[in-house]
Amino acid sequence: MRLRAGSFISAVPAPKYRGYWYNPMRMRQELEQAVARVVRDLFGVNMSVELTRPDEQFGDYAANVALQLAKRLGKNPREVADALAVKTRENLAETVREVSVAGPGFLNLTLSDEALAAALQAEPTRPWQGKTLVTEYSDPNPFKVLHVGHLYTSVVGDAISNLLERAGGTVHRVNFGGDVGLHVGKTMWAILQALGGEYPDKLAEIPEAERSEWMAENYVKGTQAYEENETAKAEIVAANKHVYKLFADNDHDSPFARVYWTCRQWSYDYFDAFYARIGTQFEKYYPESETAPVGLKTVQEQLEKGVFERSDGAVVFNGEKYGLHTRVFINGEGLPTYEAKDVGLSIKKWDDYRFDESIIITGNDIVEYMKVVLKAIEQFEPELAKRTVHLTHGNVKLAGGVKMSSRKGNFLRAVDVLDMVAAASREINPEVGDDAVLGAVKYAFLKQRIGADIIFDPKESVAIEGNSGPYLQYAHARARSVLARALGTPHTADALSSGTLEPDERSLLRKITEFTEVVERATSELMPHHICTYLYELAQKFNSFYEHNRVIGSGEREAARLALIHAYADILKRGLALLGIAAPDHM
RNA sequence: GCCCGCGUAGCUCAGCGGAUUAGAGUGUCUGGCUUCGAACCAGAAGGUCGCAGGUUCAAAUCCUGCCGCGGGUACCA
């Protein structure tokens, strides 16, 4: 069998292979099966073999089967490995250049250059092909400010959605937010105080540019009053009920209603502008005012069926039966709490999409809460609960351990972060574009594993060197710049399989071929940081290669090197796209 | 108290069952642009992987206990 890599330049047709059809997409699986056959033939043991990517010095793939087998067979692992190596070398002579035994008994496989080049054709698998998925994230509340946490969760949710979409899923990105609820009562109360009463016309005095900030200030004032002043607290509770009543009565005309609707719209305008700025697009927005009635009705129905119970004037779900907390779904005022609104949201999403899987992405302060909500839903809509996944990330903390709270007003707004990074970027390059700013911010958030808190150091996050978005974007632009200079030089991937590759070339090629495996892993784990780690290693590999090897004017190596750089730049661009980061040709 | 999460170089993080030297970035110190973009590259220094047991041929990685930090624990979201 002879392997030939075709071209990865999109305009060129699919590669042709000599000999029997060889599918590079399954190279790894085929190798694993081949080694498993050797194990069976030699030792009569059936076991699945897993190949891993070892340190480059050891080869392209490694298997630890000999170590696992040794004890079972009562033999020395090196002996077992040696025997496996001989036979594997024989059976895989066409694709594998070298089979060696190292360390305690690892079996290391090194592919032929042709096989490695053929692996460029591989595409990551599409496990979500044909599936309908709903991702819900960001979830800002009208009447409150967008802080750095919203920015973080939006970036994470986008990357997750991108991964699922790439994997073949039809992804519906939706957003949930509280246009009713106690926080609205607090802000409305403070707004009315500021206006000196229910005078909607006075809202016109607030300059457009200051609206979101003005509302945020009023939220903080309302919260303080709620905590410190009993009279204010009662008024806020009343304002909260009043807001619900606006929806019940479809009231758009009373003075109170006009203040509410105007300010609500200000919030949505502010959200839209922000999402546009960071390149996020939601298909649908679920305001709590829409989910609350559905949730309320559902909880009341299920109350009669015994799923929920009354307790101290409220309607609760007794989570203690399941080792969870007991939570209030309808409060003593008869209003739905966040729990009931979430029930309503789940049902609406279910009715709208009949999804295969619904993924809710939020901060991890809500994990126990969500378990209770899902357990309650499971009682009357088990299929819906089963198909819902709650994926959580940590909080964004300020360096120094200060926790930010929009309630207390000591927070960093989302736009502050973007503005800071923009300012810092401009110091390095006065003509820096939005792509680099967003690249820096998104990458800074995504490079950490999702789950734990992340530390946001305004000074450091602003740095755009080292393991950063701009580093990758710059590496990409450099590669494109070389390719642009060599426009006339043909460089299909065939150039990589004719003749022996030099060590630096092979090393870069090897790294490029890891892309499919990395994407598959990031997708199955829903962990975008694997892409970041990989892309950074890839870019380092390229930068090193580029530093030490002439490309244009390198004579007989030129075509192969250009082909390599072309493949590299394409992969880098695709990887960044999965993260929601642009890869401009020039910076 | 109970439940959940986290503890890896000064700092920020990868690694989450395997390889003699536990990897990056950053910071500190050295070198490298008359040559394809130096937002780059090459190198040095820096770690009893919170502590103690256990499982395993193999543990930063799995299990148990302890310590430390954070979150949750009925009418907030």
XYZ file of C-alpha atoms (C1' of nucleotides) in Angstrom:
664
model
C 0.000 0.000 0.000
C 1.173 3.413 -0.853
C -0.208 6.483 0.695
C -0.482 9.782 -0.972
C -1.682 12.918 0.552
C -3.726 15.069 -1.706
C -4.020 18.750 -1.366
C -5.719 20.516 1.466
C -6.242 23.539 -0.667
C -9.963 23.680 -0.897
C -10.218 24.108 -4.650
C -8.369 20.876 -5.336
C -10.420 17.688 -5.534
C -10.183 14.895 -3.019
C -6.933 12.972 -3.008
C -6.450 9.753 -4.868
C -4.718 6.864 -3.258
C -2.869 4.069 -4.885
C -3.609 0.564 -3.784
C -6.696 -0.055 -1.745
C -8.703 2.740 -0.281
C -7.116 4.117 2.777
C -9.111 6.333 5.070
C -6.860 8.710 6.954
C -9.732 9.707 9.175
C -9.483 6.365 10.797
C -5.743 5.947 10.775
C -5.573 5.820 14.515
C -8.421 3.342 14.855
C -6.883 1.162 12.177
C -3.548 1.163 13.932
C -5.218 0.334 17.222
C -7.018 -2.589 15.660
C -3.840 -3.781 14.009
C -1.963 -3.811 17.290
C -4.893 -5.569 18.956
C -4.667 -8.264 16.281
C -0.972 -8.704 17.007
C -1.747 -9.119 20.704
C -4.356 -11.725 19.905
C -2.176 -13.651 17.460
C 0.813 -13.676 19.742
C -0.735 -14.166 23.142
C -4.313 -15.229 22.470
C -5.626 -12.296 24.464
C -8.475 -10.111 23.275
C -8.073 -6.568 24.436
C -8.776 -3.158 23.034
C -5.662 -1.166 22.395
C -5.547 2.536 22.971
C -2.908 4.565 21.226
C -1.837 7.813 22.795
C 0.248 10.693 21.533
C 3.546 10.373 23.357
C 6.318 12.878 23.682
C 7.673 13.541 20.220
C 11.018 11.889 20.946
C 9.256 8.549 21.354
C 7.302 8.500 18.131
C 3.869 9.378 16.799
C 1.762 6.920 18.756
C 2.389 4.842 21.838
C 0.703 1.794 23.324
C 1.078 0.479 26.856
C -0.406 -2.929 26.138
C 2.779 -4.752 27.074
C 2.630 -3.300 30.575
C -0.955 -4.377 30.988
C -0.258 -7.813 29.554
C 2.909 -8.601 31.427
C 1.310 -9.441 34.729
C -1.481 -11.458 33.190
C 1.063 -13.491 31.278
C 3.578 -13.674 34.077
C 6.249 -12.285 31.826
C 8.644 -9.399 31.789
C 6.984 -6.384 30.158
C 10.030 -5.670 27.992
C 9.942 -9.201 26.601
C 6.264 -8.887 25.813
C 6.869 -5.530 24.179
C 9.776 -6.849 22.129
C 7.662 -9.678 20.779
C 4.826 -7.285 19.951
C 7.241 -4.924 18.259
C 8.602 -7.547 15.899
C 5.194 -8.636 14.756
C 3.764 -5.116 14.571
C 6.726 -4.001 12.502
C 5.986 -6.838 10.084
C 2.241 -6.258 9.822
C 2.341 -2.499 9.560
C 5.408 -2.124 7.373
C 3.460 -0.009 4.912
C 2.375 2.785 7.224
C 4.722 2.562 10.132
C 8.338 3.405 9.665
C 9.517 2.298 13.039
C 8.296 0.293 15.981
C 10.407 0.490 19.092
C 10.267 -0.522 22.701
C 11.192 1.995 25.338
C 11.041 2.686 29.034
C 9.343 0.024 31.111
C 7.782 -1.543 28.010
C 6.068 1.020 25.850
C 5.469 0.216 22.233
C 6.227 3.296 20.164
C 5.093 3.666 16.574
C 6.530 6.151 14.150
C 4.538 6.663 10.975
C 6.119 6.880 7.567
C 6.254 10.446 6.276
C 3.683 9.550 3.655
C 1.253 8.198 6.209
C 1.725 11.284 8.320
C 1.092 13.543 5.343
C -2.015 11.539 4.492
C -3.320 12.229 7.986
C -3.725 15.856 6.952
C -6.878 14.757 5.199
C -8.487 13.613 8.395
C -11.513 15.445 9.703
C -12.787 15.293 13.277
C -15.805 13.037 13.735
C -19.293 14.556 13.951
C -20.939 12.900 16.934
C -23.852 15.358 16.989
C -24.727 14.934 13.345
C -28.454 15.372 12.810
C -29.141 16.260 16.436
C -31.027 19.275 17.713
C -29.329 21.095 20.526
C -30.229 24.111 22.590
C -27.559 26.071 24.386
C -28.586 28.649 26.943
C -26.027 31.058 28.283
C -25.162 34.621 29.215
C -28.560 35.194 30.887
C -28.264 38.859 31.883
C -31.067 40.522 33.769
C -32.732 43.634 32.402
C -32.500 46.484 34.909
C -29.032 45.342 35.887
C -25.595 45.845 34.445
C -23.518 43.467 32.340
C -20.420 42.707 34.338
C -17.264 40.802 33.555
C -18.981 37.545 34.522
C -21.491 37.978 31.711
C -18.655 38.508 29.312
C -16.987 35.331 30.520
C -20.077 33.162 30.361
C -20.944 34.520 26.913
C -17.516 33.666 25.574
C -17.658 30.188 27.077
C -21.178 29.545 25.817
C -20.224 30.646 22.344
C -17.225 28.356 22.210
C -19.262 25.395 23.445
C -21.950 26.145 20.873
C -19.331 26.370 18.143
C -17.920 22.986 19.105
C -21.357 21.375 18.991
C -22.149 22.986 15.675
C -18.869 21.769 14.197
C -19.775 18.297 15.442
C -22.835 18.311 13.220
C -25.471 19.526 15.660
C -28.155 22.059 14.855
C -27.535 24.471 17.679
C -30.110 26.954 18.924
C -28.487 29.609 21.096
C -30.921 31.105 23.549
C -30.800 33.590 26.352
C -32.814 33.831 29.548
C -33.220 36.938 31.623
C -35.210 38.441 34.442
C -37.423 41.248 33.270
C -39.553 40.521 36.339
C -38.492 39.642 39.837
C -37.232 41.230 43.005
C -34.246 42.862 41.318
C -36.659 44.681 39.000
C -38.676 45.801 42.010
C -35.498 47.186 43.561
C -34.449 49.077 40.464
C -37.961 50.344 39.736
C -38.282 51.582 43.292
C -35.015 53.526 43.062
C -35.847 54.838 39.591
C -39.151 56.209 40.840
C -37.312 57.806 43.750
C -34.887 59.390 41.313
C -37.708 60.654 39.113
C -39.531 61.972 42.171
C -42.548 59.800 41.423
C -44.239 58.078 38.507
C -43.173 60.595 35.888
C -42.188 58.684 32.762
C -41.584 61.837 30.744
C -38.690 62.720 32.997
C -36.829 59.681 31.650
C -36.084 61.738 28.554
C -33.669 63.756 30.662
C -31.312 60.782 30.973
C -28.790 60.976 28.128
C -28.748 57.886 25.947
C -25.120 57.095 26.659
C -25.740 57.092 30.398
C -28.892 55.003 30.531
C -27.411 51.611 31.364
C -25.152 53.067 33.980
C -27.977 55.103 35.485
C -30.084 51.968 35.812
C -27.197 50.071 37.356
C -26.796 52.807 39.952
C -30.464 52.634 40.776
C -30.236 48.897 41.199
C -27.481 49.357 43.752
C -29.516 52.031 45.565
C -32.594 49.825 45.588
C -30.635 46.916 46.957
C -29.175 48.993 49.744
C -32.585 50.366 50.668
C -34.056 46.858 50.647
C -31.443 45.681 53.111
C -31.382 48.714 55.387
C -34.856 50.191 55.443
C -38.026 48.296 56.340
C -40.354 50.854 54.741
C -38.379 50.790 51.514
C -38.352 47.017 51.634
C -42.141 46.914 51.759
C -42.379 49.386 48.892
C -39.945 47.322 46.829
C -41.949 44.167 47.418
C -45.022 46.098 46.276
C -43.202 47.385 43.201
C -42.217 43.820 42.363
C -45.871 42.741 42.517
C -46.841 45.765 40.494
C -44.468 44.704 37.708
C -46.035 41.261 37.568
C -49.416 42.924 37.401
C -48.356 44.908 34.322
C -48.065 41.633 32.474
C -51.256 40.200 33.885
C -53.179 43.330 32.844
C -51.210 43.933 29.659
C -50.649 47.434 31.006
C -48.525 49.627 28.765
C -50.170 52.935 29.516
C -50.150 53.700 33.217
C -47.295 55.953 34.357
C -45.671 53.083 36.241
C -45.963 50.892 33.165
C -44.432 53.523 30.919
C -41.416 53.829 33.176
C -41.065 50.063 33.273
C -41.368 49.445 29.546
C -39.055 52.281 28.632
C -36.348 51.122 31.014
C -36.780 47.501 30.001
C -36.211 48.487 26.395
C -33.117 50.441 27.394
C -31.750 47.234 28.865
C -32.398 45.217 25.742
C -30.831 47.890 23.551
C -27.815 47.833 25.795
C -27.581 44.015 25.628
C -27.947 43.998 21.853
C -25.166 46.529 21.457
C -22.918 44.522 23.716
C -23.531 41.186 22.009
C -22.938 42.773 18.639
C -19.653 44.071 19.915
C -18.406 40.653 21.038
C -19.800 38.807 18.039
C -22.425 36.750 19.844
C -25.800 36.110 18.308
C -28.766 34.663 20.103
C -31.592 33.108 18.194
C -34.134 33.644 20.891
C -34.567 35.519 24.079
C -36.716 34.120 26.874
C -37.717 36.910 29.292
C -38.851 35.681 32.673
C -42.142 37.464 32.152
C -42.852 34.794 29.530
C -41.556 31.812 31.456
C -43.064 32.825 34.791
C -46.737 32.185 33.864
C -45.847 28.835 32.324
C -43.823 27.894 35.370
C -46.483 29.084 37.766
C -49.188 27.113 36.005
C -47.050 24.000 35.821
C -46.078 24.135 39.476
C -49.685 24.656 40.507
C -50.797 21.690 38.415
C -48.068 19.512 39.819
C -48.881 20.722 43.303
C -52.222 18.984 42.972
C -50.499 15.846 41.737
C -48.253 15.831 44.752
C -44.943 16.717 43.150
C -44.820 19.962 45.106
C -46.164 20.661 48.558
C -47.329 23.625 50.601
C -45.180 24.795 53.460
C -45.407 28.008 55.473
C -47.605 29.600 52.856
C -45.200 28.798 50.044
C -45.068 26.013 47.472
C -41.903 23.989 47.773
C -40.267 20.948 46.264
C -39.046 18.619 48.960
C -35.560 17.888 47.664
C -34.546 16.205 50.878
C -36.214 13.027 49.668
C -33.469 12.914 47.047
C -30.582 14.139 49.154
C -31.016 17.673 47.862
C -32.235 20.900 49.397
C -35.859 21.861 49.683
C -36.598 24.942 47.633
C -39.413 27.417 47.250
C -41.051 27.514 43.817
C -43.937 29.837 44.608
C -43.393 32.295 47.420
C -45.789 33.401 50.141
C -46.905 36.284 47.931
C -48.074 33.779 45.337
C -45.314 34.851 42.960
C -43.127 32.372 41.108
C -39.528 32.313 42.286
C -36.552 31.756 40.035
C -37.197 28.035 40.440
C -40.669 28.203 38.899
C -39.430 30.513 36.163
C -36.772 27.954 35.319
C -39.426 25.254 35.175
C -41.332 27.463 32.748
C -38.206 28.077 30.725
C -37.454 24.368 30.436
C -40.971 23.646 29.262
C -40.930 26.444 26.738
C -37.603 25.302 25.332
C -38.903 21.743 25.174
C -42.057 22.861 23.354
C -40.121 25.083 20.976
C -37.363 22.683 19.982
C -37.974 19.074 21.115
C -34.214 18.948 21.452
C -31.980 15.931 21.751
C -29.994 17.780 24.333
C -30.326 21.069 26.156
C -27.175 22.531 27.617
C -27.467 25.240 30.227
C -24.248 27.103 30.862
C -24.046 29.123 34.064
C -21.811 29.899 36.995
C -21.292 27.098 39.503
C -22.930 28.936 42.391
C -26.142 27.523 41.013
C -25.316 23.819 40.810
C -27.256 22.642 43.855
C -30.156 24.853 42.897
C -30.289 23.406 39.391
C -30.215 19.855 40.729
C -33.383 20.606 42.671
C -35.107 22.195 39.678
C -34.186 19.291 37.395
C -35.223 16.749 40.010
C -38.598 18.466 40.265
C -39.016 18.484 36.474
C -38.002 14.845 36.340
C -41.106 14.005 38.381
C -43.516 15.089 35.675
C -41.454 15.402 32.455
C -38.687 12.815 32.800
C -37.535 12.881 29.191
C -36.975 16.630 29.345
C -34.954 16.334 32.531
C -32.901 13.504 31.117
C -31.929 15.528 28.087
C -30.877 18.577 30.052
C -27.272 19.122 31.029
C -26.066 21.814 33.371
C -22.543 22.898 32.556
C -20.986 25.293 35.015
C -17.969 27.509 35.127
C -16.433 29.460 37.979
C -16.610 33.089 38.846
C -14.343 35.750 37.514
C -12.423 37.080 40.449
C -10.354 40.176 40.656
C -6.711 39.569 41.415
C -6.266 39.910 45.142
C -9.264 37.739 45.908
C -11.913 40.460 45.855
C -15.243 39.060 44.799
C -17.273 41.283 42.570
C -20.923 41.802 43.209
C -23.329 43.801 41.157
C -25.540 43.999 44.218
C -22.913 45.860 46.161
C -21.777 47.816 43.156
C -18.123 46.772 43.380
C -17.857 45.130 40.015
C -16.071 45.432 36.757
C -18.428 46.038 33.889
C -18.083 43.954 30.768
C -17.391 46.999 28.667
C -14.671 48.121 31.081
C -12.779 44.941 30.318
C -13.035 45.426 26.582
C -12.021 49.064 26.865
C -9.018 48.264 29.026
C -7.760 45.627 26.639
C -8.348 47.933 23.700
C -6.307 50.651 25.368
C -3.475 48.272 26.166
C -3.493 46.862 22.651
C -3.240 50.304 21.170
C -0.041 50.897 23.066
C 1.546 48.055 21.173
C -0.058 48.795 17.863
C -1.920 52.100 17.469
C -3.904 50.687 14.578
C -4.983 47.563 16.387
C -8.436 46.363 15.401
C -11.374 44.909 17.272
C -10.317 41.430 16.202
C -7.180 41.604 18.294
C -8.974 43.060 21.307
C -11.661 40.405 21.250
C -9.054 37.760 20.509
C -7.112 38.777 23.602
C -10.146 38.766 25.873
C -11.764 35.602 24.587
C -8.548 33.647 24.592
C -7.658 34.842 28.096
C -10.967 33.433 29.320
C -11.017 30.244 27.292
C -7.489 29.007 27.891
C -8.393 27.863 31.398
C -10.335 24.699 31.965
C -14.016 25.430 32.573
C -15.071 24.834 36.159
C -12.906 26.607 38.664
C -12.864 30.333 39.305
C -10.638 32.313 37.065
C -8.537 35.188 38.252
C -8.911 38.323 36.274
C -5.995 40.633 36.701
C -6.778 43.765 34.729
C -3.088 44.394 34.121
C -2.176 40.875 33.140
C -5.215 40.091 31.059
C -4.323 43.079 29.035
C -0.958 41.566 28.193
C -0.995 40.296 24.667
C 2.225 38.339 24.610
C 2.960 34.780 25.506
C 0.069 32.336 25.563
C -2.481 34.757 24.224
C -4.969 35.342 21.457
C -2.877 37.970 19.719
C 0.128 35.638 19.753
C -1.909 33.151 17.751
C -3.368 35.794 15.500
C 0.070 37.199 14.851
C 1.459 33.746 14.107
C -1.360 33.253 11.648
C -0.794 36.594 9.953
C 2.903 35.831 9.556
C 2.115 32.544 7.865
C -0.399 34.172 5.534
C 2.120 36.826 4.714
C 4.654 34.206 3.611
C 2.034 32.459 1.515
C 1.034 35.748 -0.062
C 4.618 36.324 -1.141
C 4.698 32.914 -2.772
C 1.407 33.180 -4.597
C 2.813 31.912 -7.859
C 4.553 28.898 -6.400
C 2.495 25.707 -6.568
C 2.442 23.852 -3.280
C -0.084 21.081 -3.028
C 0.195 18.619 -0.203
C 1.695 16.122 -2.626
C 4.920 17.970 -2.031
C 4.930 16.583 1.486
C 4.838 12.954 0.464
C 7.525 13.082 -2.176
C 10.870 12.506 -0.548
C 11.932 12.520 3.057
C 10.891 15.299 5.364
C 13.481 17.169 7.344
C 13.123 16.897 11.141
C 11.695 20.396 11.646
C 9.223 19.886 8.830
C 8.122 16.555 10.158
C 7.746 17.934 13.644
C 5.420 20.696 12.465
C 3.469 18.272 10.291
C 3.071 15.895 13.225
C 1.665 18.687 15.359
C -0.756 19.763 12.652
C -2.181 16.250 12.393
C -3.083 16.269 16.086
C -5.845 18.771 15.372
C -8.580 16.223 14.722
C -7.942 14.390 17.957
C -7.872 17.606 19.949
C -11.154 18.816 18.477
C -12.771 15.469 19.194
C -11.611 15.596 22.773
C -12.714 19.197 23.300
C -16.115 18.315 21.855
C -16.711 15.178 23.865
C -15.643 16.882 27.088
C -17.145 20.255 26.142
C -13.849 21.780 27.134
C -12.651 24.458 24.730
C -9.398 25.002 26.597
C -7.971 21.897 24.938
C -8.152 23.784 21.667
C -6.298 26.718 23.213
C -3.532 24.557 24.596
C -3.117 22.824 21.283
C -3.178 25.944 19.143
C -0.568 27.566 21.306
C 1.722 24.567 21.014
C 1.090 24.519 17.293
C 1.910 28.193 16.893
C 5.063 27.790 18.960
C 6.067 24.940 16.703
C 5.477 27.073 13.664
C 7.295 30.107 15.049
C 10.260 27.950 15.875
C 10.189 26.320 12.463
C 9.921 29.678 10.780
C 12.789 31.084 12.810
C 15.113 28.289 11.843
C 14.094 27.445 8.324
C 14.047 29.512 5.208
C 10.838 28.961 3.265
C 10.837 31.143 0.186
C 13.962 30.478 -1.787
C 14.674 27.192 -0.058
C 15.002 25.437 -3.396
C 13.723 21.895 -3.483
C 12.190 22.219 -0.020
C 10.144 25.266 -0.916
C 7.020 23.520 -2.223
C 6.853 21.188 0.754
C 7.394 24.008 3.220
C 4.766 26.193 1.635
C 2.356 23.266 1.709
C 3.138 22.799 5.359
C 2.572 26.458 6.175
C -0.646 26.471 4.222
C -1.946 23.507 6.193
C -0.775 25.102 9.419
C -2.453 28.445 8.745
C -5.719 26.751 7.813
C -5.752 24.690 10.990
C -4.906 27.680 13.136
C -7.722 29.638 11.561
C -10.201 26.803 12.035
C -9.175 26.310 15.622
C -9.520 30.001 16.429
C -12.908 30.062 14.707
C -14.093 27.344 17.084
C -13.141 29.645 19.933
C -14.987 32.530 18.359
C -11.741 34.309 17.554
C -10.977 35.843 14.188
C -7.746 35.102 12.351
C -7.016 38.144 10.208
C -4.469 37.903 7.400
C -2.849 41.138 8.501
C -2.462 42.800 11.849
C -23.255 20.955 60.930
C -24.410 18.808 56.064
C -23.703 18.930 50.526
C -20.630 20.503 46.211
C -16.039 22.491 44.039
C -10.894 23.743 44.310
C -5.541 23.263 46.439
C 0.776 21.754 40.834
C 7.132 26.763 40.191
C 6.923 34.087 43.022
C 2.220 34.852 40.023
C -1.478 32.707 36.271
C -2.361 27.923 34.523
C -1.804 22.831 31.473
C -1.309 17.790 32.679
C -6.220 14.104 35.598
C -3.377 6.223 35.474
C 2.117 5.586 32.591
C 8.366 6.992 30.331
C 15.483 9.210 32.397
C 14.771 15.803 33.809
C 6.095 17.028 36.387
C 5.164 21.029 31.401
C 3.723 26.260 29.576
C 3.075 31.503 30.086
C 4.536 35.540 33.040
C 8.232 37.693 36.136
C 14.032 37.659 36.883
C 18.778 36.833 34.279
C 21.664 35.727 29.102
C 21.897 35.703 23.949
C 19.735 36.572 18.669
C 16.924 41.356 13.459
C 21.878 44.268 6.608
C 17.958 38.079 4.960
C 10.413 35.411 4.063
C 6.318 40.111 9.784
C 11.434 40.239 16.587
C 3.559 40.977 18.953
C 9.222 36.357 17.402
C 13.247 32.782 18.582
C 17.265 30.310 21.652
C 18.955 29.522 26.738
C 19.397 29.875 32.497
C 17.231 29.848 37.193
C 12.644 28.449 39.818
C 8.334 22.746 42.192
C 8.920 17.344 48.884
C 2.205 18.338 42.616
C -1.801 20.998 50.543
C -0.788 16.786 54.450
C -1.231 11.496 55.774
C -2.632 6.719 54.549
C -4.511 3.095 50.773
C -5.261 0.650 45.693
C -1.841 -0.520 41.373
C 3.532 -3.431 37.731
C 2.940 2.236 37.595
C -0.331 7.777 41.365
C 0.008 15.059 40.497
C -3.737 11.810 38.267
C -8.085 6.705 41.531
C -10.031 5.824 46.991
C -10.279 7.357 52.364
C -9.236 10.787 56.276
C -7.383 15.496 57.712
C -6.038 20.799 56.798
C -6.918 25.350 53.964
C -9.962 28.365 50.518
C -14.631 29.189 47.905
C -19.912 28.208 46.915
C -24.736 26.228 48.435
C -27.929 25.117 52.535
C -36.866 27.652 51.781
C -39.657 32.377 50.115
C -32.554 36.491 46.120
C -30.935 35.237 41.306
